[in-house]
Short mmCIF file of C-alpha atoms in Angstrom, two decimals:
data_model
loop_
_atom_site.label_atom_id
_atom_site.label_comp_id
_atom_site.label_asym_id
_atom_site.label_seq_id
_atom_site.Cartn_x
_atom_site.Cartn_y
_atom_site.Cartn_z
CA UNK A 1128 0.00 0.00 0.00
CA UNK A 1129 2.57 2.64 0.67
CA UNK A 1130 4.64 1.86 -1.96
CA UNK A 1131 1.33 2.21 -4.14
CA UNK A 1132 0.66 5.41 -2.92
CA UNK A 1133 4.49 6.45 -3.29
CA UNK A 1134 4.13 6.22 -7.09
CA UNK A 1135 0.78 7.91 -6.93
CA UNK A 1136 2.48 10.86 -5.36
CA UNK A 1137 5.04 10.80 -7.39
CA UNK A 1138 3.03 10.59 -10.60
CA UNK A 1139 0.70 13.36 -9.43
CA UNK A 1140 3.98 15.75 -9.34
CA UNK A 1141 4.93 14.47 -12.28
CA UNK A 1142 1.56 15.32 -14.53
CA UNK A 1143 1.42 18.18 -12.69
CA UNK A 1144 5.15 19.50 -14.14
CA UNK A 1145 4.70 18.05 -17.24
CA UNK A 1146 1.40 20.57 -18.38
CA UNK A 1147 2.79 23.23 -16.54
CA UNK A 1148 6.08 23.14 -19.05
CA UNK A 1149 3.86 21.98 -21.87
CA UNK A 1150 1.96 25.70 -21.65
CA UNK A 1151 4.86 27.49 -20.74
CA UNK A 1152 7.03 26.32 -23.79
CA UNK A 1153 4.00 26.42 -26.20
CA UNK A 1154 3.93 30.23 -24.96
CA UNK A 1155 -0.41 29.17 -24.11
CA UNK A 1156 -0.04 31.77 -20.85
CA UNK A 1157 0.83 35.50 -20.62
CA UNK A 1158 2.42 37.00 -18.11
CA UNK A 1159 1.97 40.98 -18.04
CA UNK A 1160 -0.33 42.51 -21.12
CA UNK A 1161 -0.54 46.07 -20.85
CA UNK A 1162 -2.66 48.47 -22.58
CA UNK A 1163 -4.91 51.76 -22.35
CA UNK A 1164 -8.15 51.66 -21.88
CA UNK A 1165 -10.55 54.08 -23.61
CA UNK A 1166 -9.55 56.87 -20.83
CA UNK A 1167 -6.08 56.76 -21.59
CA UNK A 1168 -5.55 54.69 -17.87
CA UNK A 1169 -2.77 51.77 -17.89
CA UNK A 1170 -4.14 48.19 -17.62
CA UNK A 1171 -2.12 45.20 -16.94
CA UNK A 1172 -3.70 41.74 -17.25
CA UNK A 1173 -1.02 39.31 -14.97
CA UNK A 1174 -0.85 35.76 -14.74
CA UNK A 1175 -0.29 34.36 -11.22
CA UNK A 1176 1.16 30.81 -11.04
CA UNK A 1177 0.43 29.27 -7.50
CA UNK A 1178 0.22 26.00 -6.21
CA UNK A 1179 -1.36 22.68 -6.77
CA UNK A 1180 -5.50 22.28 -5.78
CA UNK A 1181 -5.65 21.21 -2.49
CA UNK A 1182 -2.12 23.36 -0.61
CA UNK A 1183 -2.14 26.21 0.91
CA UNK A 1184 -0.18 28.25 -2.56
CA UNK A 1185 -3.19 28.44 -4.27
CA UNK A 1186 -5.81 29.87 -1.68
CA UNK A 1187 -3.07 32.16 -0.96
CA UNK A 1188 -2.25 33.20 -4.38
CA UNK A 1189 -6.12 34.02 -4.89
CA UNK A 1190 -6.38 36.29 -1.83
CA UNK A 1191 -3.43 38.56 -3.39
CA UNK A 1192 -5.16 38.34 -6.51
CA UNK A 1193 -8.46 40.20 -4.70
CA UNK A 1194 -6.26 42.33 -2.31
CA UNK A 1195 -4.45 43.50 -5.55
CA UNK A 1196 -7.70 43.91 -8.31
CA UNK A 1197 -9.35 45.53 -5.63
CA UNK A 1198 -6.82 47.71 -4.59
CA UNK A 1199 -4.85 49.37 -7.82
CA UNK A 1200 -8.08 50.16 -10.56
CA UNK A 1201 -7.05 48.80 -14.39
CA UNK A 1202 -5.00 45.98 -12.87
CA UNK A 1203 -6.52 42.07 -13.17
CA UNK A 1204 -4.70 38.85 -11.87
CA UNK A 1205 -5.62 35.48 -13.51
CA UNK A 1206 -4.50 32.69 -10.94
CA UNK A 1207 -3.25 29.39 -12.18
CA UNK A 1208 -2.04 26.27 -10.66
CA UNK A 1209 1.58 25.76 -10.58
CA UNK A 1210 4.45 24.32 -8.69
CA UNK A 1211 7.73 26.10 -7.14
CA UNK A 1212 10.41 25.10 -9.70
CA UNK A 1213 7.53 26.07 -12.77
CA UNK A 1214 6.37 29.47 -11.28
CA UNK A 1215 10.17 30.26 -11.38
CA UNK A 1216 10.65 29.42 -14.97
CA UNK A 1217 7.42 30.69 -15.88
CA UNK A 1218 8.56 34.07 -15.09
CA UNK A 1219 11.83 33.84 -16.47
CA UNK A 1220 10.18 33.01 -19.97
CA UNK A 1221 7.65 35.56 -19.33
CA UNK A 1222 4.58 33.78 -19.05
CA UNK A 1223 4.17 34.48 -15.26
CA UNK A 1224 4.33 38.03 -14.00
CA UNK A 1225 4.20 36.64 -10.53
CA UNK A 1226 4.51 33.27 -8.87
CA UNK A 1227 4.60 31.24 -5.62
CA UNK A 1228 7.84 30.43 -4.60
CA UNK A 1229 10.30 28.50 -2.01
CA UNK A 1230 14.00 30.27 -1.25
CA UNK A 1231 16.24 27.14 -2.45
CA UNK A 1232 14.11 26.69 -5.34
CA UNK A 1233 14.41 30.91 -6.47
CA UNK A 1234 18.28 30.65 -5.01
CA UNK A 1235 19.26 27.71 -7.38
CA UNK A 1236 17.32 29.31 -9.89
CA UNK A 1237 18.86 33.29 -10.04
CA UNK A 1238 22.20 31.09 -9.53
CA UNK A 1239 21.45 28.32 -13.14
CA UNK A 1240 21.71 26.15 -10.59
CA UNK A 1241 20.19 22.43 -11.65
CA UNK A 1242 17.59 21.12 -12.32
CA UNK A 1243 17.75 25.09 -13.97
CA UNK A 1244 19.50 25.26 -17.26
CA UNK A 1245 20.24 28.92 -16.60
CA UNK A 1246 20.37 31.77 -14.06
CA UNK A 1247 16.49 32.99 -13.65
CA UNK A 1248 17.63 36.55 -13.81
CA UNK A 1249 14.24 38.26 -14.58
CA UNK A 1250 12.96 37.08 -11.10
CA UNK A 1251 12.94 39.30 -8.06
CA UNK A 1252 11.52 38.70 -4.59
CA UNK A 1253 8.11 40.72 -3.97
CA UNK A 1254 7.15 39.89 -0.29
CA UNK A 1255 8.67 37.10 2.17
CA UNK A 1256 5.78 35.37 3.94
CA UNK A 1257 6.47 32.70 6.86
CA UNK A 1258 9.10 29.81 7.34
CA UNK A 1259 8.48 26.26 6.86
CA UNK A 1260 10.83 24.23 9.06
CA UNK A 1261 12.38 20.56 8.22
CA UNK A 1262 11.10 18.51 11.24
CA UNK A 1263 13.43 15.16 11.71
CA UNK A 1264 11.81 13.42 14.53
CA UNK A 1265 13.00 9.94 15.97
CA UNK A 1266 11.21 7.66 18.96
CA UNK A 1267 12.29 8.87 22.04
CA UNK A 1268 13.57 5.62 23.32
CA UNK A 1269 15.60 5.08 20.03
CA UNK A 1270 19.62 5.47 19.79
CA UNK A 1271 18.67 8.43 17.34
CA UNK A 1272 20.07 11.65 18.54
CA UNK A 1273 22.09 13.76 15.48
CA UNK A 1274 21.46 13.62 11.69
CA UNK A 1275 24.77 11.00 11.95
CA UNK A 1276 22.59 8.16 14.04
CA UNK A 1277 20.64 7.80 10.76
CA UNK A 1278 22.87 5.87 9.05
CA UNK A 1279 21.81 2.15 9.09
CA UNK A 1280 17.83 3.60 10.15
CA UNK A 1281 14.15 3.22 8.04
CA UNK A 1282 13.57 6.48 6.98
CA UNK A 1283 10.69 8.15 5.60
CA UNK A 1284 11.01 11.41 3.94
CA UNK A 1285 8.96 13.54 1.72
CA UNK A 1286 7.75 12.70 -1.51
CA UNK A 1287 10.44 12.38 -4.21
CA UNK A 1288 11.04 15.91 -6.17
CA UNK A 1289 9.76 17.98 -3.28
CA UNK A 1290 11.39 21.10 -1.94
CA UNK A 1291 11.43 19.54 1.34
CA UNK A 1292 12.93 16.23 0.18
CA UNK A 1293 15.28 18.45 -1.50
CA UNK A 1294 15.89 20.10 1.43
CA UNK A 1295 16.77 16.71 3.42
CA UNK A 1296 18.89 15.33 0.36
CA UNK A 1297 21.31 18.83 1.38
CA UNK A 1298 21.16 18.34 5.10
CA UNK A 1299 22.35 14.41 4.76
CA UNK A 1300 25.02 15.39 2.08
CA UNK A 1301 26.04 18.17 4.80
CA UNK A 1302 26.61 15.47 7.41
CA UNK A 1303 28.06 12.97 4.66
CA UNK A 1304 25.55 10.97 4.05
CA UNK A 1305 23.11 9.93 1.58
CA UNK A 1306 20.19 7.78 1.36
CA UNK A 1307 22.42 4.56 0.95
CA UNK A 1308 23.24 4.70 4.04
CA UNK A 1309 19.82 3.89 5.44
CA UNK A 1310 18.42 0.38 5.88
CA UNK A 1311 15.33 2.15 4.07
CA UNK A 1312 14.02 5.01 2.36
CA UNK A 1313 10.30 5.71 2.12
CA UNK A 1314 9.26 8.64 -0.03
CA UNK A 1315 5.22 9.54 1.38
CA UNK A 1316 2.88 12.38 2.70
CA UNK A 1317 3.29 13.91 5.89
CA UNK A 1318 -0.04 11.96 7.23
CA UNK A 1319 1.74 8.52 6.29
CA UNK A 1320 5.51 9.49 7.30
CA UNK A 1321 3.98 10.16 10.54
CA UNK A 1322 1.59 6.44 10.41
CA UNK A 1323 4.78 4.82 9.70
CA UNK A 1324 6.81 6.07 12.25
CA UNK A 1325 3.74 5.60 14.82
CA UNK A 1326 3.15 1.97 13.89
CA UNK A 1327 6.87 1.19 14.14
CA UNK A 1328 7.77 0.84 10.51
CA UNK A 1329 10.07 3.52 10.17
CA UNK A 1330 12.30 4.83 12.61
CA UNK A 1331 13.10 9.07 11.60
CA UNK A 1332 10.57 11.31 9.64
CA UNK A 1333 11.70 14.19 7.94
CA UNK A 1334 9.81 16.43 6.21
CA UNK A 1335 9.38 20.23 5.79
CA UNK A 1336 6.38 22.17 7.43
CA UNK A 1337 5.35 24.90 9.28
CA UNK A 1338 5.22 25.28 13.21
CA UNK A 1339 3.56 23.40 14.76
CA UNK A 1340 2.92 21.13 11.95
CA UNK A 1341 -0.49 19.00 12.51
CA UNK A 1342 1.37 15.77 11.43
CA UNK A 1343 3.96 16.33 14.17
CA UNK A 1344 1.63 16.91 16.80
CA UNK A 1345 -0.69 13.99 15.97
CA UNK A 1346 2.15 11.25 16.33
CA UNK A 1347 4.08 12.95 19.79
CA UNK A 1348 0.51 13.14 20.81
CA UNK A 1349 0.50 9.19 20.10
CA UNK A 1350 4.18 8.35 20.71
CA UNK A 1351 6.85 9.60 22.74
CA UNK A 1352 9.32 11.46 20.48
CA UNK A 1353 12.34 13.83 20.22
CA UNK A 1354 13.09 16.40 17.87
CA UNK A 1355 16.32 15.84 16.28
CA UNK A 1356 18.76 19.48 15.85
CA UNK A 1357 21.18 20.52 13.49
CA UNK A 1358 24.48 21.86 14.87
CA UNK A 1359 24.87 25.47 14.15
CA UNK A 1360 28.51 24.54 13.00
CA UNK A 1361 26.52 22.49 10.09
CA UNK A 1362 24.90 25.81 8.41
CA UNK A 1363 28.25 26.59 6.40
CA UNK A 1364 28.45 23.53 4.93
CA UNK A 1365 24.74 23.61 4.15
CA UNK A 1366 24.36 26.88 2.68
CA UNK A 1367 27.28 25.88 0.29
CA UNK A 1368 24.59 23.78 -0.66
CA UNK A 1369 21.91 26.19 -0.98
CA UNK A 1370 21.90 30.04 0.22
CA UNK A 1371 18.37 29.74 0.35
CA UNK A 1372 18.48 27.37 3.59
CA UNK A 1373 18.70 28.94 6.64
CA UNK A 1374 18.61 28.32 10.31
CA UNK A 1375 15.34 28.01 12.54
CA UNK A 1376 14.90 27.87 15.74
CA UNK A 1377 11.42 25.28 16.52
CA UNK A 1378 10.78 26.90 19.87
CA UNK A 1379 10.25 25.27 23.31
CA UNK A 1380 6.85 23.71 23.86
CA UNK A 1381 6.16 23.96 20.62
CA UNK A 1382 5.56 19.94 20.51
CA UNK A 1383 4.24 17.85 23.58
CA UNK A 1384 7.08 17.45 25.82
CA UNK A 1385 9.47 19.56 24.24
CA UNK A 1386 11.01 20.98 26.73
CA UNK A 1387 14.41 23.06 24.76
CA UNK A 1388 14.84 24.80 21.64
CA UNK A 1389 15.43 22.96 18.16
CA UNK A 1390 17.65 24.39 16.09
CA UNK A 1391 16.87 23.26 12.12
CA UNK A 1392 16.87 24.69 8.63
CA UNK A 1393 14.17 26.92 7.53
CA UNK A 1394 12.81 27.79 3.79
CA UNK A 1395 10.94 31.00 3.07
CA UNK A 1396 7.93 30.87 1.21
CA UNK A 1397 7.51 34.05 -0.54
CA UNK A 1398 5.79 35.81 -3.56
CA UNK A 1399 8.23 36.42 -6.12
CA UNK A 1400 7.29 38.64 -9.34
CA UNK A 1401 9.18 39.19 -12.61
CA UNK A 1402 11.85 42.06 -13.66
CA UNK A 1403 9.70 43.13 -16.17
CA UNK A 1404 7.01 44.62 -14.07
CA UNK A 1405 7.40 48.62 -13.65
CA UNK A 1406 8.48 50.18 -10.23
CA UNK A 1407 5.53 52.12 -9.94
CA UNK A 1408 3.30 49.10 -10.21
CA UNK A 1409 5.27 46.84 -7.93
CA UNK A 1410 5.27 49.65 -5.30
CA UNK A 1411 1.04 49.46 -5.36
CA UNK A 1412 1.29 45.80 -5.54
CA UNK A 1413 3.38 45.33 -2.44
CA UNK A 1414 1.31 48.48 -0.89
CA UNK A 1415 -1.84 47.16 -0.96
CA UNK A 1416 -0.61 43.21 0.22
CA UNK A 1417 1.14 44.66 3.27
CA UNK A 1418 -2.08 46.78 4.01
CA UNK A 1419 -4.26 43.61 3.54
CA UNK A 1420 -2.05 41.25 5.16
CA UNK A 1421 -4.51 39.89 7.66
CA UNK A 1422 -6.66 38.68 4.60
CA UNK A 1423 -3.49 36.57 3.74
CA UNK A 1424 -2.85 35.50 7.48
CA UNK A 1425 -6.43 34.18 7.51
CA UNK A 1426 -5.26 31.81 4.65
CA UNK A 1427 -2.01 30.84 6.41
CA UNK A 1428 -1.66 32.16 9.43
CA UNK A 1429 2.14 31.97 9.89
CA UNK A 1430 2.93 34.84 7.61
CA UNK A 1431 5.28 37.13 9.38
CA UNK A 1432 4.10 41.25 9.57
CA UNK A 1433 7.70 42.52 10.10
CA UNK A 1434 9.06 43.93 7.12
CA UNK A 1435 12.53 43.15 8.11
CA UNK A 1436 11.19 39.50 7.54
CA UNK A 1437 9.52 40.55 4.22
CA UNK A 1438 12.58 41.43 3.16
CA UNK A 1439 14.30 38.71 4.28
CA UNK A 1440 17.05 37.59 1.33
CA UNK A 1441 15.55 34.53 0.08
CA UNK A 1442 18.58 34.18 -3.02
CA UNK A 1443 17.04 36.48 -5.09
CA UNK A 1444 16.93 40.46 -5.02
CA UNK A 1445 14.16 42.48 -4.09
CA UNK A 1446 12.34 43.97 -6.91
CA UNK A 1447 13.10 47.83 -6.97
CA UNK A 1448 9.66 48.81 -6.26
CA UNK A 1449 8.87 46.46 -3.77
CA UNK A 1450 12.41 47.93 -2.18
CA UNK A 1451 10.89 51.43 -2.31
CA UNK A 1452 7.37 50.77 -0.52
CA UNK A 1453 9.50 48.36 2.37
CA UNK A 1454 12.27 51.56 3.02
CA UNK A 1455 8.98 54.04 2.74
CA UNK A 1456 7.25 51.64 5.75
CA UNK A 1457 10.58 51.66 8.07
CA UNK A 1458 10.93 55.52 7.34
CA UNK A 1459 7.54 56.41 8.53
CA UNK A 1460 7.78 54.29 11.57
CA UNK A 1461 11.01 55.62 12.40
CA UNK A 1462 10.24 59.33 12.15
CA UNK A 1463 7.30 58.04 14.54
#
């Protein structure tokens, strides 16, 4: 059964990658049409790419669609399922004006990293919104206390292809490892990492999420378990790998019987938007989002309200105009 829903996933993701580079290398999407209307006023018409149906991307990507139609007149947003990797290359080809994105995904990107073929220079970050967090949890009665007391373990990690999984692939090559040095690799949801783990198939889950993450909490609610750290001396090593991985802190009592601070690695999730877009329009855009931030919040209630976090280098620069409205906010509340 897990195995069949393993390929499942993974054929899901697959589908899901293959239409989104079928439209974007047919050129079937635009990205940014402007024109004048009859009263000589600017329109833009901008494509959106978000998430698959059923995550939190693409209920969040609508919201900033309202908060921005309703906000600057002659602008519409069409939004479109995507994925991180396509929304980046969609708005490199210029088929995407904006996009949903991860920081590794947008830092190997700008850099040509692979799976890129080249540097993603047209894309610029537009708004940080919240962390998600790799969680590597172990039985508390296990031998499992570092990233090294995997080796020889059952492991079950995030679906194959997946930023997180990504993410874990970077931390284990950090630590020199890989995934032949487990007894077993399982690549599965969040719901079923955690199952397998509870039922005593598996002995580590890893997988990316925010804090707390409902998966998490179910199984220490149902078994006894410890969080398992990265050592801050690891983060050089594993932002060689990627600059867009960075250290986070999973708080104290965060998780039943957690009793210390976690340290980890952290992604930003953020809204990134294309070069191409005029400074004048990207100022409105990130105006009226930071404005109407509580209607995003009520989508995903971890996005951060500080701009210093909005700003947060995620491996990408900030778009100029976005840069103006941000230094326009800390001015005001400085001169306060």
């Amino acid at each position: 059964m897990n195995i069949r829903r393993r390929k499942t996933a993974i054929a899901r993701t697959f589908i899901l990658l293959l239409v989104m580079a079928v439209l974007i290398s047919q050129g079937a999407l635009f990205a940014a049409g402007s024109k004048e209307s009859s009263t000589g006023e600017k329109r833009y018409d901008l494509v959106f790419f978000s998430g698959p149906l059923g995550g939190s991307w693409y209920p969040l990507a609508g919201a900033a669609a309202e908060i921005i139609q309703n906000a600057i007149p002659g602008v519409t947003v069409e939004v479109l399922p995507g994925a991180g990797l396509v929304n980046i290359e969609a708005i490199q080809a210029g088929k995407a004006a904006l996009g949903m994105g991860n920081s590794p995904s947008t830092a190997d990107a700008y850099q040509g990293k692979p799976p890129f073929s080249g540097p993603a220079d047209k894309v610029r970050n537009l708004m940080s919104l919240y962390n998600l967090t790799m969680h590597m949890v172990a039985p508390a009665e296990s031998d499992i206390y570092t990233v090294r007391d995997f080796k020889g373990k059952r492991v079950s990690a995030q679906t194959a292809g997946n930023t997180g999984e990504v993410m874990f692939r970077g931390i284990l090559s950090a630590y020199g490892l890989s995934y032949d040095d487990f007894a077993m690799i399982h690549h599965l949801s969040h719901g079923d990492s955690a199952n397998l783990v509870r039922d005593r198939h598996a002995d580590v889950m890893a997988a990316t999420m925010n804090v707390p993450g409902p998966a998490i909490m179910e199984l220490m609610m149902s078994r006894s378990m410890r969080l398992i750290p990265v050592e801050m001396e690891m983060f050089d090593a594993i932002q060689q790998i990627n600059a867009g991985y960075v250290p986070f802190t999973i708080k104290a009592g965060s998780y039943p019987k957690q009793d210390k601070d976690v340290l980890s690695v952290g992604m930003i999730s953020h809204f990134a938007v294309s070069a191409d877009l005029p400074d004048d329009l990207v100022y409105k855009i990130a105006e009226a989002l930071y404005n109407k931030i509580d209607k995003l919040r009520a989508v995903v209630n971890t996005i951060q309200t500080d701009t210093d976090f909005m700003t947060t280098d995620i491996g990408a620069p900030m778009h100029p105009g976005a840069n103006k409205f941000y230094d326009t906010v800390k001015k005001n509340r400085s001169a306060r």
